[in-house]
CSV table of C-alpha atoms in Angstrom, one decimal:
chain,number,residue,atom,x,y,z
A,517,UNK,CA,3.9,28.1,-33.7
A,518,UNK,CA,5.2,30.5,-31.6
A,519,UNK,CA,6.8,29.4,-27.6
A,520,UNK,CA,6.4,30.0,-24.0
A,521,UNK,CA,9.0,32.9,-22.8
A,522,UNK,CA,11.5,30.2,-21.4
A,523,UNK,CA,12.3,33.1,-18.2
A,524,UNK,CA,8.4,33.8,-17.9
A,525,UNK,CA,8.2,29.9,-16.9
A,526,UNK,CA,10.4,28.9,-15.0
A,527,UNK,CA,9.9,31.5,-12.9
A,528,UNK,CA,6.3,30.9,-12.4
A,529,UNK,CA,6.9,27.0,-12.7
A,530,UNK,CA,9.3,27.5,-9.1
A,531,UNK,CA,6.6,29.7,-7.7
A,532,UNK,CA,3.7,26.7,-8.3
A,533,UNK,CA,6.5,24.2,-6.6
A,534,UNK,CA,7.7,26.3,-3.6
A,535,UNK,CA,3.7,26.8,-2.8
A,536,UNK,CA,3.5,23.0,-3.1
A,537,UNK,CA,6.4,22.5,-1.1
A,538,UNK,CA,5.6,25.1,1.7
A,539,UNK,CA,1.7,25.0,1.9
A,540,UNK,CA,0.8,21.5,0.6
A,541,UNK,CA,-2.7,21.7,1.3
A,542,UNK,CA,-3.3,25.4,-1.2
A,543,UNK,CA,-5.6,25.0,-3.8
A,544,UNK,CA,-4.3,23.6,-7.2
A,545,UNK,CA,-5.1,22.3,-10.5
A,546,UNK,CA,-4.2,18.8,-9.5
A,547,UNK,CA,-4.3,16.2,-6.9
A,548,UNK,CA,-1.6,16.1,-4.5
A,549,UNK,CA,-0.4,14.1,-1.1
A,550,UNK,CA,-1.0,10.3,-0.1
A,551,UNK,CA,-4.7,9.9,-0.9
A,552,UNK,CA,-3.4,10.7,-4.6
A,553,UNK,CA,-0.2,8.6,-4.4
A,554,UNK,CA,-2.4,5.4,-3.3
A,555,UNK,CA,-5.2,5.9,-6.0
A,556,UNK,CA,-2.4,5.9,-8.3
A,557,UNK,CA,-0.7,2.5,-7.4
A,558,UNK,CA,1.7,3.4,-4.6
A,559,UNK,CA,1.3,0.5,-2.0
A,560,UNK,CA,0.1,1.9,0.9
A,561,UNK,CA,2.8,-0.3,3.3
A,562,UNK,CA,5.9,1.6,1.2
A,563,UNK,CA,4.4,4.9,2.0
A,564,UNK,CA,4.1,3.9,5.7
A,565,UNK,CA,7.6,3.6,5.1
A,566,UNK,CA,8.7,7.3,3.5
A,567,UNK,CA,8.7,10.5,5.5
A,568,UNK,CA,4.7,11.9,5.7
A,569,UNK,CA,5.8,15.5,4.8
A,570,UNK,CA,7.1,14.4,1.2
A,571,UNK,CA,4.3,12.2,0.3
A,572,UNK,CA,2.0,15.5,1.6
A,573,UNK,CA,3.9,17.4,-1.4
A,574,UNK,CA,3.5,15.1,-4.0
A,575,UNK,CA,2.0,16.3,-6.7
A,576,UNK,CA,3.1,12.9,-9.6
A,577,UNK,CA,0.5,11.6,-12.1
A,578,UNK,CA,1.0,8.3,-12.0
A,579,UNK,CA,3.4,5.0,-10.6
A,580,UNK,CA,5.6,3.8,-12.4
A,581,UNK,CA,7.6,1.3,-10.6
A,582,UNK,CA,6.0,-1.4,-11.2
A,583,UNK,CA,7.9,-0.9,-14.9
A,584,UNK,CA,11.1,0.3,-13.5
A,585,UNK,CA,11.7,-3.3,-11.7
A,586,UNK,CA,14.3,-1.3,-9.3
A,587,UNK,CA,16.5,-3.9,-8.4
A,588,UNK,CA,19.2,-3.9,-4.9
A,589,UNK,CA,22.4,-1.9,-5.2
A,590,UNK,CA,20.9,-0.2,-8.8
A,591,UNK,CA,21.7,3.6,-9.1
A,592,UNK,CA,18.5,5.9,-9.7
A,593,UNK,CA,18.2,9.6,-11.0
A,594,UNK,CA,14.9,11.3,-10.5
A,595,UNK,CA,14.3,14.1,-12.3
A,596,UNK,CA,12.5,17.5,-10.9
A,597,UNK,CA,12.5,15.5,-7.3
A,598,UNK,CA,10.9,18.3,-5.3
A,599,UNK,CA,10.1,17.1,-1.9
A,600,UNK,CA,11.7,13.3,-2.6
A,601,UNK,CA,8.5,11.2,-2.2
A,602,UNK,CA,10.1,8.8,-5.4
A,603,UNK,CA,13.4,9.3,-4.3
A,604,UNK,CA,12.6,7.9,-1.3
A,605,UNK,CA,10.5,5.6,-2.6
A,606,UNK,CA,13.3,4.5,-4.8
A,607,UNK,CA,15.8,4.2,-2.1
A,608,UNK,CA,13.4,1.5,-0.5
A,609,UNK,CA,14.5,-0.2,-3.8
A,610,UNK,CA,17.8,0.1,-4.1
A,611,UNK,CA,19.0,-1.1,-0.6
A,612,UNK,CA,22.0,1.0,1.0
A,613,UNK,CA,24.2,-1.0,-1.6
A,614,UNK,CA,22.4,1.6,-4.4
A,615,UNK,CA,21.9,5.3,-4.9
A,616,UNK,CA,19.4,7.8,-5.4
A,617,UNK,CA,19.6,11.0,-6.5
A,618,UNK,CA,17.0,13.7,-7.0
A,619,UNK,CA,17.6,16.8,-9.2
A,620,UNK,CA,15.1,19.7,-9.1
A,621,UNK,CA,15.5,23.4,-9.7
A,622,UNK,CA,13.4,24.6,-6.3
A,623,UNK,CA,15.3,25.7,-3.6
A,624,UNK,CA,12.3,25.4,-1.2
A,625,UNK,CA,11.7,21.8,-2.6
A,626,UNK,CA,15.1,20.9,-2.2
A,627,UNK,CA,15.9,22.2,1.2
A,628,UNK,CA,12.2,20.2,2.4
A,629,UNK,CA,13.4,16.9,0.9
A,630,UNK,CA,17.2,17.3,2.6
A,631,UNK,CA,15.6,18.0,5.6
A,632,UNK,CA,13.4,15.1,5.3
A,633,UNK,CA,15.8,13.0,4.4
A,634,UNK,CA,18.2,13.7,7.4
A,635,UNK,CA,15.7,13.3,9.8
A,636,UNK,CA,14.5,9.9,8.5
A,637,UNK,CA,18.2,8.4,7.6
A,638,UNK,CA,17.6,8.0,4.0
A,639,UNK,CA,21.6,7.8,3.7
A,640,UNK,CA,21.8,6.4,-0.1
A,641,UNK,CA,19.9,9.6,-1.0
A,642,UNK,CA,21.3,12.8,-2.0
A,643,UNK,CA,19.5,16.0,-3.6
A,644,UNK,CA,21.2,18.2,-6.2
A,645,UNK,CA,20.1,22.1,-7.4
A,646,UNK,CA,20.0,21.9,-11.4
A,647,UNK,CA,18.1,21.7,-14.3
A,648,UNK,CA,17.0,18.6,-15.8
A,649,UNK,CA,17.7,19.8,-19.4
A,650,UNK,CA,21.4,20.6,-18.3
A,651,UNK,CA,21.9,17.9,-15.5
A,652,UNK,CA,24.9,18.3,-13.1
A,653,UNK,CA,26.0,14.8,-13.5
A,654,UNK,CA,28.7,12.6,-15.0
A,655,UNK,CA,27.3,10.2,-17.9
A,656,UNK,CA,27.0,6.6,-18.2
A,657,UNK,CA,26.2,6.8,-14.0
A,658,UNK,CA,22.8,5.4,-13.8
A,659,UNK,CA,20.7,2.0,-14.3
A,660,UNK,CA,17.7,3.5,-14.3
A,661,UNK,CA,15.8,7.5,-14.8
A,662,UNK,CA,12.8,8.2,-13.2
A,663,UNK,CA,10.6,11.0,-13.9
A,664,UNK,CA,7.1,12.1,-12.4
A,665,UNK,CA,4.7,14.9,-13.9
A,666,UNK,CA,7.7,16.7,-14.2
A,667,UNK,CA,9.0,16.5,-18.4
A,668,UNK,CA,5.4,18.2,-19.5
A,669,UNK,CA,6.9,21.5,-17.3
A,670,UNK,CA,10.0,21.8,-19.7
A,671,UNK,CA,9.6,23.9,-23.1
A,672,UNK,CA,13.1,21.7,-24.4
A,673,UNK,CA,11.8,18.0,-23.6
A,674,UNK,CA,14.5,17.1,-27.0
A,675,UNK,CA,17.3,18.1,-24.3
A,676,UNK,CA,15.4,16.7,-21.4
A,677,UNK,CA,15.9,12.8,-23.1
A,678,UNK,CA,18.8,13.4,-24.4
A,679,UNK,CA,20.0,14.1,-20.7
A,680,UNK,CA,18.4,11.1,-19.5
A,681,UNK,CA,20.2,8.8,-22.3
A,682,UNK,CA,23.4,10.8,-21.7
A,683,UNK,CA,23.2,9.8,-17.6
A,684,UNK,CA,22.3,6.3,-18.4
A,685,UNK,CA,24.3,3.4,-18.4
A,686,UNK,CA,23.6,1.7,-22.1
A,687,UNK,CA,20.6,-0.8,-21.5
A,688,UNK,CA,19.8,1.6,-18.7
A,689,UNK,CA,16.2,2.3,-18.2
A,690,UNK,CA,14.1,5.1,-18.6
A,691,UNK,CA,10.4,4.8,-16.6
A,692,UNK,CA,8.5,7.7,-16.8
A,693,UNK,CA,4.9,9.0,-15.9
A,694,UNK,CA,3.9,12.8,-17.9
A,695,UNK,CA,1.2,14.8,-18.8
A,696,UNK,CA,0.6,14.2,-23.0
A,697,UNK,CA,-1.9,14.9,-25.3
A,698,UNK,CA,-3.9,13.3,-27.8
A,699,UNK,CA,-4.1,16.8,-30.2
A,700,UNK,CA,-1.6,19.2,-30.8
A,701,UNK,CA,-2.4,22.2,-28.0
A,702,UNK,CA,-3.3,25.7,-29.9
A,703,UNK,CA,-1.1,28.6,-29.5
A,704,UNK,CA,-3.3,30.0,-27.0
A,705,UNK,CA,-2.6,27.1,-24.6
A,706,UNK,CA,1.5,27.0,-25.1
A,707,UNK,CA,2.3,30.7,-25.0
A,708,UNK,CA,0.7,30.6,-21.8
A,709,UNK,CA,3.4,30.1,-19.1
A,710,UNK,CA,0.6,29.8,-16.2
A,711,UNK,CA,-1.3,26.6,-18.0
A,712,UNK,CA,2.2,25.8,-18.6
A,713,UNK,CA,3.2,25.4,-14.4
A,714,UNK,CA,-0.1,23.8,-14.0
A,715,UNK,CA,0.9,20.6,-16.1
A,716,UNK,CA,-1.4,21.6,-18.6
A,717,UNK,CA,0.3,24.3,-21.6
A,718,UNK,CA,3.3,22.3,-21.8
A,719,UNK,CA,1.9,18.8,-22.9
A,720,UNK,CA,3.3,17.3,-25.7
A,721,UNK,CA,1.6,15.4,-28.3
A,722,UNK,CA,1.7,11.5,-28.1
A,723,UNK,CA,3.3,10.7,-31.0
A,724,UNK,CA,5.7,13.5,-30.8
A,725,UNK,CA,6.3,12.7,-27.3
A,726,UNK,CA,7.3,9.3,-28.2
A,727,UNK,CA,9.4,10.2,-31.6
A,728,UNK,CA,11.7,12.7,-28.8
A,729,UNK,CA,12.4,9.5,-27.2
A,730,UNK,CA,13.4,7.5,-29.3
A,731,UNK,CA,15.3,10.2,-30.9
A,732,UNK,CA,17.2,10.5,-27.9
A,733,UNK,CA,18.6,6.3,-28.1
A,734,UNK,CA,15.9,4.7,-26.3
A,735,UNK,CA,13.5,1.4,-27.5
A,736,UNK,CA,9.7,2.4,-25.6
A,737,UNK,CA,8.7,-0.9,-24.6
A,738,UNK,CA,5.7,0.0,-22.5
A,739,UNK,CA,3.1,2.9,-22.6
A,740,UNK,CA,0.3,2.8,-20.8
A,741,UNK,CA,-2.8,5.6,-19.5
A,742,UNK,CA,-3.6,6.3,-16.0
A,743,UNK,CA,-7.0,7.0,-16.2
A,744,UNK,CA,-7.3,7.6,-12.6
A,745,UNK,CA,-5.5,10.6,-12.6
A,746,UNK,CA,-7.6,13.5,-12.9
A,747,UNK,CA,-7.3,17.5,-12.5
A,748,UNK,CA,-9.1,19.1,-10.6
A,749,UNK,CA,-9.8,23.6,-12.1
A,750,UNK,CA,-12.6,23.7,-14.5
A,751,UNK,CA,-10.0,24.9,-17.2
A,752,UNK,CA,-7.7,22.1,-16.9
A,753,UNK,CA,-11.0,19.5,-17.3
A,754,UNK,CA,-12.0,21.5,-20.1
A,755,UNK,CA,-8.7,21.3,-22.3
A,756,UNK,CA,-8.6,17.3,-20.9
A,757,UNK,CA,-11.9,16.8,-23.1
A,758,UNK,CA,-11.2,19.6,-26.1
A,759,UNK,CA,-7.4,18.4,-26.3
A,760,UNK,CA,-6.9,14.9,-25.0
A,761,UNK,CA,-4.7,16.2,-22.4
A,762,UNK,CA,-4.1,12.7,-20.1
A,763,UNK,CA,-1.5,10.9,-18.0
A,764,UNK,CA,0.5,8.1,-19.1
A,765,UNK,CA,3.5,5.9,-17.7
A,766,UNK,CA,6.1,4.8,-19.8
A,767,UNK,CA,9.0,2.2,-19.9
A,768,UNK,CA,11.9,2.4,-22.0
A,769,UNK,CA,15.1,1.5,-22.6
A,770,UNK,CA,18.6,2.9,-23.7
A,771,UNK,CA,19.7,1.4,-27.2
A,772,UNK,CA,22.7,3.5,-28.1
């Protein structure tokens, strides 16, 4: 089956995420800001706790935390950050004995969340420019990879775990929450790098999804759906019924 032009997407992938980080109320194919983060699972008392103009940008699909088990002093690596509503989050976490740091590929999310961050004295956070297929990290740094809505954007998801393991310390874990699918997508759907930026085009099969995981050195112990996440464009509902297309959260953990 023929692929997304890699250039074509990202480019239109950092033009969905500077809108969302810059005019947070515009009109998208999904949910975003606190109302979504609290129908999700986020307890509203930590949100009261993390800067209002993140949470207004974030645009996750589900909560995962509750599988992460963050303990005090761990180190955390979220991948494709944006306006660091989980990065802070996980700092809240970790304590100032730990770290957090976000990598994401959007200038304008990046400068948001350093901003944010400086103003609110989040000082175990930092925010780094990169991709999360390439990450500008040493390995073996982390206890535990956090990722939310963000995998689904990436047309090399292989590289994307194999990133994740390589960042990891061994035993580290990996708890995730993506857009997957129950079918495979038609061609239609993944040469199409605007269904792609809207969570949708680059969803990844469930069993495929999983395989790349493990492929990568990691055990899944957990999977689970979040049927309260929903989007919100007619086309998106449509390929959710035709396709299966559906959030999940995951938990796993690093074996080799």
């Amino acid at each position: 089956m023929a692929s997304v032009d890699r250039k074509d997407l990202e480019a239109k992938v950092k033009k969905v995420y500077r809108m969302v980080a810059e005019k947070p109320r515009g009109k998208y194919h999904f949910e975003m800001g606190r109302r979504l983060a609290e129908k999700l699972g986020y307890p509203p008392s930590e949100l009261d706790r993390i800067p209002e103009q993140a949470i207004d940008s974030f645009a996750g699909v589900g909560y995962h935390f509750d599988l992460a088990k963050i303990k005090e002093g761990e180190n955390v690596l979220d991948l494709g950050s944006g306006s660091g509503t989980d990065a802070f989050f996980a700092a809240l976490k970790t304590g100032r004995k730990g770290m957090v740091v976000g990598v994401d590929m959007t200038e304008e999310q990046l400068e948001k969340a350093e901003k944010l961050k400086r103003a609110s004295n989040f000082e175990n956070v930092s925010f780094k420019k990169g991709h999360i297929e390439r990450l500008p990290l040493e390995g073996n740094s982390f206890d535990v990879v956090i990722s939310n809505g963000v995998i689904n954007l990436s047309a090399e998801k292989e590289k994307v775990f194999k990133e994740a393991g390589r960042a990891l310390k061994k035993g580290g874990r990996l708890a995730i929450s993506d857009i997957v699918t129950e079918k495979q997508l038609n061609q239609g759907i993944t040469c199409d790098a605007d269904l792609w930026a809207s969570c949708i085009g680059g969803a990844m099969q469930i069993d495929e999804y999983r395989k790349a995981i493990q492929k990568a050195g990691f055990r899944i112990v957990a999977v689970r759906e979040n049927r309260q996440y929903e989007f919100l464009s007619q086309s998106a509902r449509e390929a959710s019924v035709d396709f299966g297309v559906k959030s999940i959260s995951l938990l796993a953990e690093k074996v080799k």
